[in-house]
Short mmCIF file of C-alpha atoms and ligand atoms in Angstrom, two decimals:
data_model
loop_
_atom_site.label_atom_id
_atom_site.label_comp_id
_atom_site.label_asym_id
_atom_site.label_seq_id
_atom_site.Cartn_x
_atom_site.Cartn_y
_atom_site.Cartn_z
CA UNK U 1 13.07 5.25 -7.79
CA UNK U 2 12.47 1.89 -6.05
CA UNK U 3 16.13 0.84 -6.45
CA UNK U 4 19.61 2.05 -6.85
CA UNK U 5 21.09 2.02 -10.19
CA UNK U 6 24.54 0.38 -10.41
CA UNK U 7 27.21 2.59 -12.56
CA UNK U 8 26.24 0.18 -15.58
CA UNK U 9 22.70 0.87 -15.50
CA UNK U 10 23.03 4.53 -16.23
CA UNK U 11 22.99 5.86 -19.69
CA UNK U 12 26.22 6.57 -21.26
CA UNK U 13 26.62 10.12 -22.30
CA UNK U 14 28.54 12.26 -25.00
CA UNK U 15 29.52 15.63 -23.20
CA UNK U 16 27.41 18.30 -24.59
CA UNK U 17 24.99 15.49 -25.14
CA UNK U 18 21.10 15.90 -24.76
CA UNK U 19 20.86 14.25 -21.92
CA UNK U 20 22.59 17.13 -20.43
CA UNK U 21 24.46 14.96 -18.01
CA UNK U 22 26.88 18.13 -17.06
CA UNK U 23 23.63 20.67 -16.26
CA UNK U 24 22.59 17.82 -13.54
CA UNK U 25 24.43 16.74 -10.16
CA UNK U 26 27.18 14.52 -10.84
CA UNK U 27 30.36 13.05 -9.94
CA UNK U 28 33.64 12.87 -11.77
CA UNK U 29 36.69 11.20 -11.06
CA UNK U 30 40.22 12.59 -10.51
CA UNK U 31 42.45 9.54 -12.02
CA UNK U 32 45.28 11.13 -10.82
CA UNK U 33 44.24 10.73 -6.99
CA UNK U 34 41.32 8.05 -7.73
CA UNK U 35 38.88 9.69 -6.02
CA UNK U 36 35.60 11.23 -6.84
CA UNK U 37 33.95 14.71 -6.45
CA UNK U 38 30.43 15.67 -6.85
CA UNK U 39 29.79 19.13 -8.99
CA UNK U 40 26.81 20.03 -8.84
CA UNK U 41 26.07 22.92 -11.96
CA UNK U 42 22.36 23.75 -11.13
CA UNK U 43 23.71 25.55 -7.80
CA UNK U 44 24.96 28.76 -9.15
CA UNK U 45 21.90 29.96 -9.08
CA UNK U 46 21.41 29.82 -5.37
CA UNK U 47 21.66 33.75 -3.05
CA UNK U 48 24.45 34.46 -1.39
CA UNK U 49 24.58 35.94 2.12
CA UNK U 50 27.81 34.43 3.35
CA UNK U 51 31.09 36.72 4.13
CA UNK U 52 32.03 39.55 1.78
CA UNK U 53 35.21 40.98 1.86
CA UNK U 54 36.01 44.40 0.91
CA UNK U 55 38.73 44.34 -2.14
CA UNK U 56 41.38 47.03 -1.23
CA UNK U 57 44.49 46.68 -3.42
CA UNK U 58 46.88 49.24 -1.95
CA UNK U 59 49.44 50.40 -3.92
CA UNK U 60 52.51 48.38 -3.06
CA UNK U 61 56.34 50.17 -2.61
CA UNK U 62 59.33 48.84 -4.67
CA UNK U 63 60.90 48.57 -1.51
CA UNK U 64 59.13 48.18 1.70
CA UNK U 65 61.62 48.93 4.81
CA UNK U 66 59.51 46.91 7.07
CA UNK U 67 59.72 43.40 4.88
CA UNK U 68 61.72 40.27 5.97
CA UNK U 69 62.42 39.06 2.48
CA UNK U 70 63.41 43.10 0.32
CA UNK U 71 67.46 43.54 -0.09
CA UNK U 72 69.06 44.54 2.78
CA UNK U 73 66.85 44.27 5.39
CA UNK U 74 67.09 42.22 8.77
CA UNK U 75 64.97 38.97 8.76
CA UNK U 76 63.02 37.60 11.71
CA UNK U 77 65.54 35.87 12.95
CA UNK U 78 68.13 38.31 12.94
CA UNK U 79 70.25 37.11 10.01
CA UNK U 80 70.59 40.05 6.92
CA UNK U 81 69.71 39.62 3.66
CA UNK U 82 71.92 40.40 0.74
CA UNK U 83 71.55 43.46 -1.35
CA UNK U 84 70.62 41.14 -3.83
CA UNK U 85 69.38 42.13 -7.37
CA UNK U 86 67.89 38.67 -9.05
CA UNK U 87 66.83 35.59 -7.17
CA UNK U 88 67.70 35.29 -3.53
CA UNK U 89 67.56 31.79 -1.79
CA UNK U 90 67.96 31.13 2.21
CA UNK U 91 67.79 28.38 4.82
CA UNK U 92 64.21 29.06 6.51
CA UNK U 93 64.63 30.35 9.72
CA UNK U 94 61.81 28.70 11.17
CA UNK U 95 61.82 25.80 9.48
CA UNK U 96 59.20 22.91 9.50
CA UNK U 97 61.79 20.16 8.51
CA UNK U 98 65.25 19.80 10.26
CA UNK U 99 68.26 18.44 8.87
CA UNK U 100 69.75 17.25 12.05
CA UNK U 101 66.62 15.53 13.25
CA UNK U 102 67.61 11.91 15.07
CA UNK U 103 66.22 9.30 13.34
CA UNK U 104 63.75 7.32 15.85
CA UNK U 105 60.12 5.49 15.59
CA UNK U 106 57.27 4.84 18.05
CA UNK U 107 54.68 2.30 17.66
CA UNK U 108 51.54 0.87 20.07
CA UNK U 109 49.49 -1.93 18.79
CA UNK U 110 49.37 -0.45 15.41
CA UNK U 111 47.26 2.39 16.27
CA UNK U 112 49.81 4.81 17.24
CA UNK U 113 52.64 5.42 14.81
CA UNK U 114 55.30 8.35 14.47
CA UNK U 115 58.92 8.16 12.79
CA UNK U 116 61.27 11.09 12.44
CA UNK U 117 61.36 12.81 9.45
CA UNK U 118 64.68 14.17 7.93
CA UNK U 119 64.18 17.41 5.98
CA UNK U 120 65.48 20.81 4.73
CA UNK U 121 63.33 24.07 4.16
CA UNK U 122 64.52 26.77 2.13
CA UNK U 123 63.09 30.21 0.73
CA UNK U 124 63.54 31.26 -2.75
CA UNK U 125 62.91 35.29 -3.40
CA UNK U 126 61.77 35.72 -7.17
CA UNK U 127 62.68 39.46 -7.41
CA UNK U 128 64.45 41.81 -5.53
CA UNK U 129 61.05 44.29 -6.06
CA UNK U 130 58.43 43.92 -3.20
CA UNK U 131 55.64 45.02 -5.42
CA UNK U 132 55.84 42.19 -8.40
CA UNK U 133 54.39 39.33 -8.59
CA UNK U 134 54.77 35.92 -11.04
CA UNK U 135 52.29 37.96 -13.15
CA UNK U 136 53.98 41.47 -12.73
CA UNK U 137 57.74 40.04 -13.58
CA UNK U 138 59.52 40.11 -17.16
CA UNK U 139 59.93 36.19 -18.67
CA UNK U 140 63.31 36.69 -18.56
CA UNK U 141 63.29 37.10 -15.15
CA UNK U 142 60.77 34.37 -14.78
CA UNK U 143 62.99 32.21 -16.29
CA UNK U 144 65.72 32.95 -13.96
CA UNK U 145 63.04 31.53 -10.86
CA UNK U 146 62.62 28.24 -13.18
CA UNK U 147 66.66 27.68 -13.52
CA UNK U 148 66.53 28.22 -9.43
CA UNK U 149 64.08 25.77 -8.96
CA UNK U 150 65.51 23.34 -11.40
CA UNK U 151 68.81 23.80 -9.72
CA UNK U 152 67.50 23.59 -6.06
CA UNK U 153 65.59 20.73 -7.11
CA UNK U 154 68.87 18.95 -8.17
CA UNK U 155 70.95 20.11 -5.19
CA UNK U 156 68.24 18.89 -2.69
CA UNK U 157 67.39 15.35 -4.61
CA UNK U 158 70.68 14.83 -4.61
CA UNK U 159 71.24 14.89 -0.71
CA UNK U 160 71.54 11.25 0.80
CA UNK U 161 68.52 12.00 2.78
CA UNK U 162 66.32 13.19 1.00
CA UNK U 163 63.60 11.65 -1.15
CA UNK U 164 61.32 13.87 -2.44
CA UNK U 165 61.54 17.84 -3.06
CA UNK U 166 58.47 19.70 -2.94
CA UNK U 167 58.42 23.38 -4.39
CA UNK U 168 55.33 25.44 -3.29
CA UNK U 169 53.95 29.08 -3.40
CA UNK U 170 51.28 30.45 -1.29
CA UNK U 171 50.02 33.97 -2.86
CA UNK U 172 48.18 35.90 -0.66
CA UNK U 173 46.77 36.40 2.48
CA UNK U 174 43.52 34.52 1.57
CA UNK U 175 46.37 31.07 0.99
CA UNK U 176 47.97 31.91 4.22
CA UNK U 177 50.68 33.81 2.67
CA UNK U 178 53.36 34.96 5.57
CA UNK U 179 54.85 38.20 3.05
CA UNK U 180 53.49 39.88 0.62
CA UNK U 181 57.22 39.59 -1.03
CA UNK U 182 57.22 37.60 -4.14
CA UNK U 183 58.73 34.21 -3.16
CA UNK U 184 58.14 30.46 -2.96
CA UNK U 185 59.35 27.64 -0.79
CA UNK U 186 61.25 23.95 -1.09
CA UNK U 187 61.73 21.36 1.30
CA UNK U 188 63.77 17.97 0.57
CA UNK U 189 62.05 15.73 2.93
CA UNK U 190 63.13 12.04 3.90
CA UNK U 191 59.66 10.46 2.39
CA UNK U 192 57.11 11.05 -0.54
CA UNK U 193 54.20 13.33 0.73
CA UNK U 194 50.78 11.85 0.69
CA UNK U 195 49.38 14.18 -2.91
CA UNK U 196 52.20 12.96 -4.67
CA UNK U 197 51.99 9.22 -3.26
CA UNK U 198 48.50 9.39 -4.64
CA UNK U 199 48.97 10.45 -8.21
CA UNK U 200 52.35 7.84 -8.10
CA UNK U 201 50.43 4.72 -7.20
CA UNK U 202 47.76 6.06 -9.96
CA UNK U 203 50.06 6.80 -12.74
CA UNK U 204 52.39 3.41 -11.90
CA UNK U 205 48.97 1.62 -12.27
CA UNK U 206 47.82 3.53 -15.22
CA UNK U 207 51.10 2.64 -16.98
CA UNK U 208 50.97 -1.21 -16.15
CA UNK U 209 47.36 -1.33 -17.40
CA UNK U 210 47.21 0.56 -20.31
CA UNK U 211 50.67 0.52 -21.74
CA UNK U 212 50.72 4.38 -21.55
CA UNK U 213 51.11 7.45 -19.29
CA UNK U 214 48.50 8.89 -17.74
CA UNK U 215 49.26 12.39 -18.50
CA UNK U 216 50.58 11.83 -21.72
CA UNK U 217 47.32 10.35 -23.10
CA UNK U 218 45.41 12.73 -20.76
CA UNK U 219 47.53 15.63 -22.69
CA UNK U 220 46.88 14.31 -25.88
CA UNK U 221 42.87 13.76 -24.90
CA UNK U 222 42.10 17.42 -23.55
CA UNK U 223 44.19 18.99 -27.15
CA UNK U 224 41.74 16.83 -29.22
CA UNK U 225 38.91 18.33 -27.03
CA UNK U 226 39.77 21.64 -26.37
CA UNK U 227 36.61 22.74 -23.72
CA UNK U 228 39.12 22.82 -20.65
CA UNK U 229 42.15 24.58 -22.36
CA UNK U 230 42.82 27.81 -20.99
CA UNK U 231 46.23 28.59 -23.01
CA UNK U 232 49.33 26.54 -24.01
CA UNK U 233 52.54 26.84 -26.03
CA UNK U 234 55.47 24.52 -27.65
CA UNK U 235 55.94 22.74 -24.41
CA UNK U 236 53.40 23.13 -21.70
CA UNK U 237 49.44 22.79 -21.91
CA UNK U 238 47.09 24.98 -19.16
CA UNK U 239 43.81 22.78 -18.59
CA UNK U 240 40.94 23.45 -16.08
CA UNK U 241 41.12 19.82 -15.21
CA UNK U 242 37.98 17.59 -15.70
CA UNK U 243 38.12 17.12 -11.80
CA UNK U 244 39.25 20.53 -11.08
CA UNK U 245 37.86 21.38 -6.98
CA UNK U 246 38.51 24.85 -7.03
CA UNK U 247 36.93 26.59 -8.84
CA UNK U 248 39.26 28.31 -11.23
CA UNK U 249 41.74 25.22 -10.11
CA UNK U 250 44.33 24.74 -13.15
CA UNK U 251 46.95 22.00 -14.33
CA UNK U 252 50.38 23.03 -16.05
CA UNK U 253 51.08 19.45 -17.88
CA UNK U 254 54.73 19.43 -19.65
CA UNK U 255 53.86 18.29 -23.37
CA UNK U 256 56.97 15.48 -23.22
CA UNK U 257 57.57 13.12 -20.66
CA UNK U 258 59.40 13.83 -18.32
CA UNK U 259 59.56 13.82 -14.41
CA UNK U 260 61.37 16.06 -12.96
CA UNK U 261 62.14 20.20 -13.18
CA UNK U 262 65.69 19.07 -12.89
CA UNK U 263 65.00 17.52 -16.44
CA UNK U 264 64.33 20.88 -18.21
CA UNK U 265 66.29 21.64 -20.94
CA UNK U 266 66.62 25.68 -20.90
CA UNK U 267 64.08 25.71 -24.02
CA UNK U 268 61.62 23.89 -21.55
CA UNK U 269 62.70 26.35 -19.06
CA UNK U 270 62.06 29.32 -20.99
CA UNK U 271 58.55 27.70 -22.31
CA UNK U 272 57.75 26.87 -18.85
CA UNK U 273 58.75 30.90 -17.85
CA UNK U 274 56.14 32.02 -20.73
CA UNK U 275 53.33 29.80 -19.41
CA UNK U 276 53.54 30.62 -15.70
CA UNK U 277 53.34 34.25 -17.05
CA UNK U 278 50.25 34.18 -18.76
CA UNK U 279 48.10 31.72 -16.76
CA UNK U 280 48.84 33.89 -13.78
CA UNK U 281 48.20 36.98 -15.68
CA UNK U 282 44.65 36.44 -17.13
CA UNK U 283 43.98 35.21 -13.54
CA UNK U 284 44.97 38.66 -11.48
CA UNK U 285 42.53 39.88 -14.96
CA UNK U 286 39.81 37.27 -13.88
CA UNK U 287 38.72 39.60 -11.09
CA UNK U 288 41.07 42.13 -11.50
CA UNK U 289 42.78 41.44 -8.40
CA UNK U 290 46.74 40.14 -7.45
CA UNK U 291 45.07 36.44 -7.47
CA UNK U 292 45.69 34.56 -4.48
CA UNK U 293 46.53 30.85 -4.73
CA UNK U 294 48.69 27.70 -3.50
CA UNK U 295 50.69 26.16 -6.06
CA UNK U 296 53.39 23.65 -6.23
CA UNK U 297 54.84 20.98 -8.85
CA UNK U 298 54.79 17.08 -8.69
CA UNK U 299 57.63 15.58 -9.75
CA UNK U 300 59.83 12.32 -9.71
CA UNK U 301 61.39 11.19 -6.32
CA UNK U 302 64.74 11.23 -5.39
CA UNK U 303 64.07 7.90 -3.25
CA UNK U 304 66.98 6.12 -6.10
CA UNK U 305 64.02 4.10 -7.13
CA UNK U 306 63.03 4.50 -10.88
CA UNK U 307 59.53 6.00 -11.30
CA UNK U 308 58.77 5.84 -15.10
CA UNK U 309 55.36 6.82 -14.62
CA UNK U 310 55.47 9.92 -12.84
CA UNK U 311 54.91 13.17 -15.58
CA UNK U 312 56.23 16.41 -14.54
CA UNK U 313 52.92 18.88 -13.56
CA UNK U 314 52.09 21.98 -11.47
CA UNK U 315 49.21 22.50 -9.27
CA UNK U 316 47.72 25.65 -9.32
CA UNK U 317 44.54 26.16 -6.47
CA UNK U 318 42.97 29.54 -6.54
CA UNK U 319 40.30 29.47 -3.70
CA UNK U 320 38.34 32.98 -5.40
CA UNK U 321 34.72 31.60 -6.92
CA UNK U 322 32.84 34.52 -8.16
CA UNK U 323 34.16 37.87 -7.42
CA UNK U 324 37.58 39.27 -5.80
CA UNK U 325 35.91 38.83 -2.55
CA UNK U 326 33.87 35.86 -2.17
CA UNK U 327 36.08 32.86 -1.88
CA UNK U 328 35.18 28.78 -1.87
CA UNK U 329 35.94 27.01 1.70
CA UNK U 330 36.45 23.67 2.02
CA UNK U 331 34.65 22.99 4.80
CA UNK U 332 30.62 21.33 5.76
CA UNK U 333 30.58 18.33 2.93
CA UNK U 334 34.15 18.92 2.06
CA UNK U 335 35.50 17.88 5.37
CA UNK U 336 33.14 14.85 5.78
CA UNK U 337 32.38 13.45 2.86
CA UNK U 338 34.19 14.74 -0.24
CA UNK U 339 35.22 17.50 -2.82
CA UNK U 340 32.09 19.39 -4.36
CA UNK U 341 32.32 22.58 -7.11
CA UNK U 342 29.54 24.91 -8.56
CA UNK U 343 30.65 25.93 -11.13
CA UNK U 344 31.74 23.19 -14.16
CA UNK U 345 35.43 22.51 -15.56
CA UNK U 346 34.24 23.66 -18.69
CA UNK U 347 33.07 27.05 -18.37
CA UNK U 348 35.75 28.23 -15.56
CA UNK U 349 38.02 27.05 -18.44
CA UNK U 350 36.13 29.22 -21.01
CA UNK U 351 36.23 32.42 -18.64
CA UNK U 352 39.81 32.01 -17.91
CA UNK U 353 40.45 31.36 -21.91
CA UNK U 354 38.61 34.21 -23.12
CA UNK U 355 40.74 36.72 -20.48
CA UNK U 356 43.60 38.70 -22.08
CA UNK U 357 46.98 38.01 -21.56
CA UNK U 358 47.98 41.85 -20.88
CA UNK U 359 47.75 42.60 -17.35
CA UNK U 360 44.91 44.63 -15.95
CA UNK U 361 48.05 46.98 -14.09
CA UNK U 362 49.42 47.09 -17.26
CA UNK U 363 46.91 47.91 -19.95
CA UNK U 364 46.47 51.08 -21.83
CA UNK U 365 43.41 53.10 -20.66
CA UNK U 366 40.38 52.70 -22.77
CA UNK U 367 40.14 55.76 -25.19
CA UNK U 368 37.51 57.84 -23.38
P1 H2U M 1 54.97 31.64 3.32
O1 H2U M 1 54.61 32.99 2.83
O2 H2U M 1 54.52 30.54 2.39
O3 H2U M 1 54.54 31.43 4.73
O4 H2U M 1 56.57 31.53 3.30
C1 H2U M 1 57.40 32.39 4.00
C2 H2U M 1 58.43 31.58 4.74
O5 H2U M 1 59.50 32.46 5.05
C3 H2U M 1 57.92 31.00 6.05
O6 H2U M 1 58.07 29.60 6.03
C4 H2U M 1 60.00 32.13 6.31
C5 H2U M 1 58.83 31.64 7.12
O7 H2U M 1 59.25 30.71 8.08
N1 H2U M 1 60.64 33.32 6.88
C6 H2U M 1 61.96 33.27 7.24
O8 H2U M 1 62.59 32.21 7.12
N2 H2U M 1 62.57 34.38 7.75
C7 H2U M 1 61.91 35.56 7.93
O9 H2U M 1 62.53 36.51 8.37
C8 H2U M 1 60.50 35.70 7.60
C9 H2U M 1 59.84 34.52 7.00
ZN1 ZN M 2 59.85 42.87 0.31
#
């Protein structure tokens, strides 16, 4: 090649086309955060030799004396929790995000910046049983977890300070997970995080070029096409997303338009319950494994500005690749230059699709 080929110079392709553009390197964009990741398919076939963890799933108690978060028990920092028998939500203790924080700003020559930050950190408890998981609970009880984070959502955007509420679960140790206790957590924080400033800018811009929302017609594009839908129902859709970085990374996209969990009408809620269910479920059957993972919704701010753009989604960011013990770091490339995945959108989206939707703990033995 005597000469690099500008983007218009290459040959358009049909996916699925013969020139197999998806079997070759490439790069694909993420509109949402305009930026680009290479994914490079042929790779898969390369040996492994890298860290192998040993998969022990223990048998967990209904009750384990020695948690922070189960009924009853003393927490870290000495307070008690309730015997509580449905959701259970408390100030963190060690918060990362103060509310009585003094507001001040530094600044040097435009190189050196810091201003306080105003926030408040809370932990939600899902269940009052040590051993379930999103996966492992009823949808009724799921459902009750949606109403608290529509309601805490509400309560915290609606505090003069704060203008943006983020809701986030890490699952597992592999994610950084503190307790093995099902629970998430949501801090109301004085500004908009970077992730969701991204995606904001993007879908504002979207909107004033094209007349439309970016998830909406991204919705509308993935139901015509159908290769990255792992499940969906009335209200929510479950896509590998085109740009997906993890490997078995997933978008919850709410069918209407709307921006904010506080906008959920209890059908949405109950929808929303039923989808949370059965994504997480045929992942814990993807390896047969409680499936560890970060995940966390993007919604509108509660800055008082209006953001007609912004489309109510959640995150979900497994880091497993190819077996319950050998995981995807982001680290080498990653760190330096940018995002890179194995594996394509496409066919984690077909594994995940073809998985059942009863849990692995839960299935009947195969007749012997
Ligand atoms: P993570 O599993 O995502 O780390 O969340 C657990 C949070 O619970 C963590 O932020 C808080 C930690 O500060 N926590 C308490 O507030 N009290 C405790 O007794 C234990 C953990
Ligand atoms: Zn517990």
């Amino acid at each position: 090649m005597d000469k690099k080929l500008s983007l218009e110079d290459k040959v358009i392709s049909e996916p699925n086309s013969g020139n197999d553009l998806f079997k070759h390197p490439h790069r694909r964009f993420n509109p949402l955060i305009r930026e680009w990741l290479i994914v490079s398919p042929q790779r898969l076939k390369r040996p492994w030799q890298g860290e192998v963890e040993k998969r022990v799933e223990e048998e967990k108690p209904t009750y384990d004396p020695a948690c922070y978060l189960c009924p009853g028990n003393e927490r870290a920092g000495g307070k008690q929790n309730p015997a509580y028998d449905s959701i259970f939500i408390f100030d963190n203790d060690y918060p990362a995000l103060l509310p009585d924080t003094p507001p001040a700003k530094f600044e040097e020559q435009n190189l050196l910046l810091a201003v306080s930050e105003y926030g408040i950190a809370r932990v939600i408890c899902f269940s009052p049983r040590h051993d379930l998981t999103l996966a492992l609970m009823e949808t009724a009880d799921l459902t009750r977890v949606v109403h608290a984070w529509t309601e805490q959502s509400r309560q915290l955007g609606d505090l003069p300070n704060v203008g943006y509420v983020q809701i986030f679960e890490n699952r597992g140790a592999a994610m950084g997970a503190s307790n093995n206790h099902p629970h998430c957590q949501i801090w109301g924080q004085e500004t908009i995080p970077n992730e969701p400033t991204k995606e904001l800018l993007a879908q504002a811009d979207y909107l004033s070029t094209h007349g439309n929302c970016l998830l909406c017609d991204y919705t509308s594009l993935e139901m015509r096409d159908g290769s990255r839908i792992v499940c969906q129902n009335s209200e929510w859709l479950v896509v590998v997303p085109f740009w997906a970085i993890w490997p078995f990374e997933t978008l919850i996209i709410s069918k209407s338009h709307l921006g904010s969990l506080s906008d959920l009408n209890s059908n949405q809620q109950e929808t929303l319950a039923d989808i949370l269910k059965r994504l997480t479920t045929r992942y814990d059957n993807l390896f047969e494994v409680s499936f560890p993972y970060s995940m966390g919704f993007h919604q509108t701010p509660t800055t008082g500005e209006l953001y007609p753009a912004q489309h109510l989604h959640a995150h979900f960011y497994p880091p497993l690749l190819r077996s319950a013990t050998v995981r995807k770091f982001m680290v080498g490339y990653e760190m330096l230059g940018n995002a890179q995945r194995d594996i394509t959108a496409e066919s984690s989206a077909e594994r995940l699709r073809a998985l059942s939707e009863i849990h692995y703990h839960r299935a009947e033995p195969f007749p012997t």
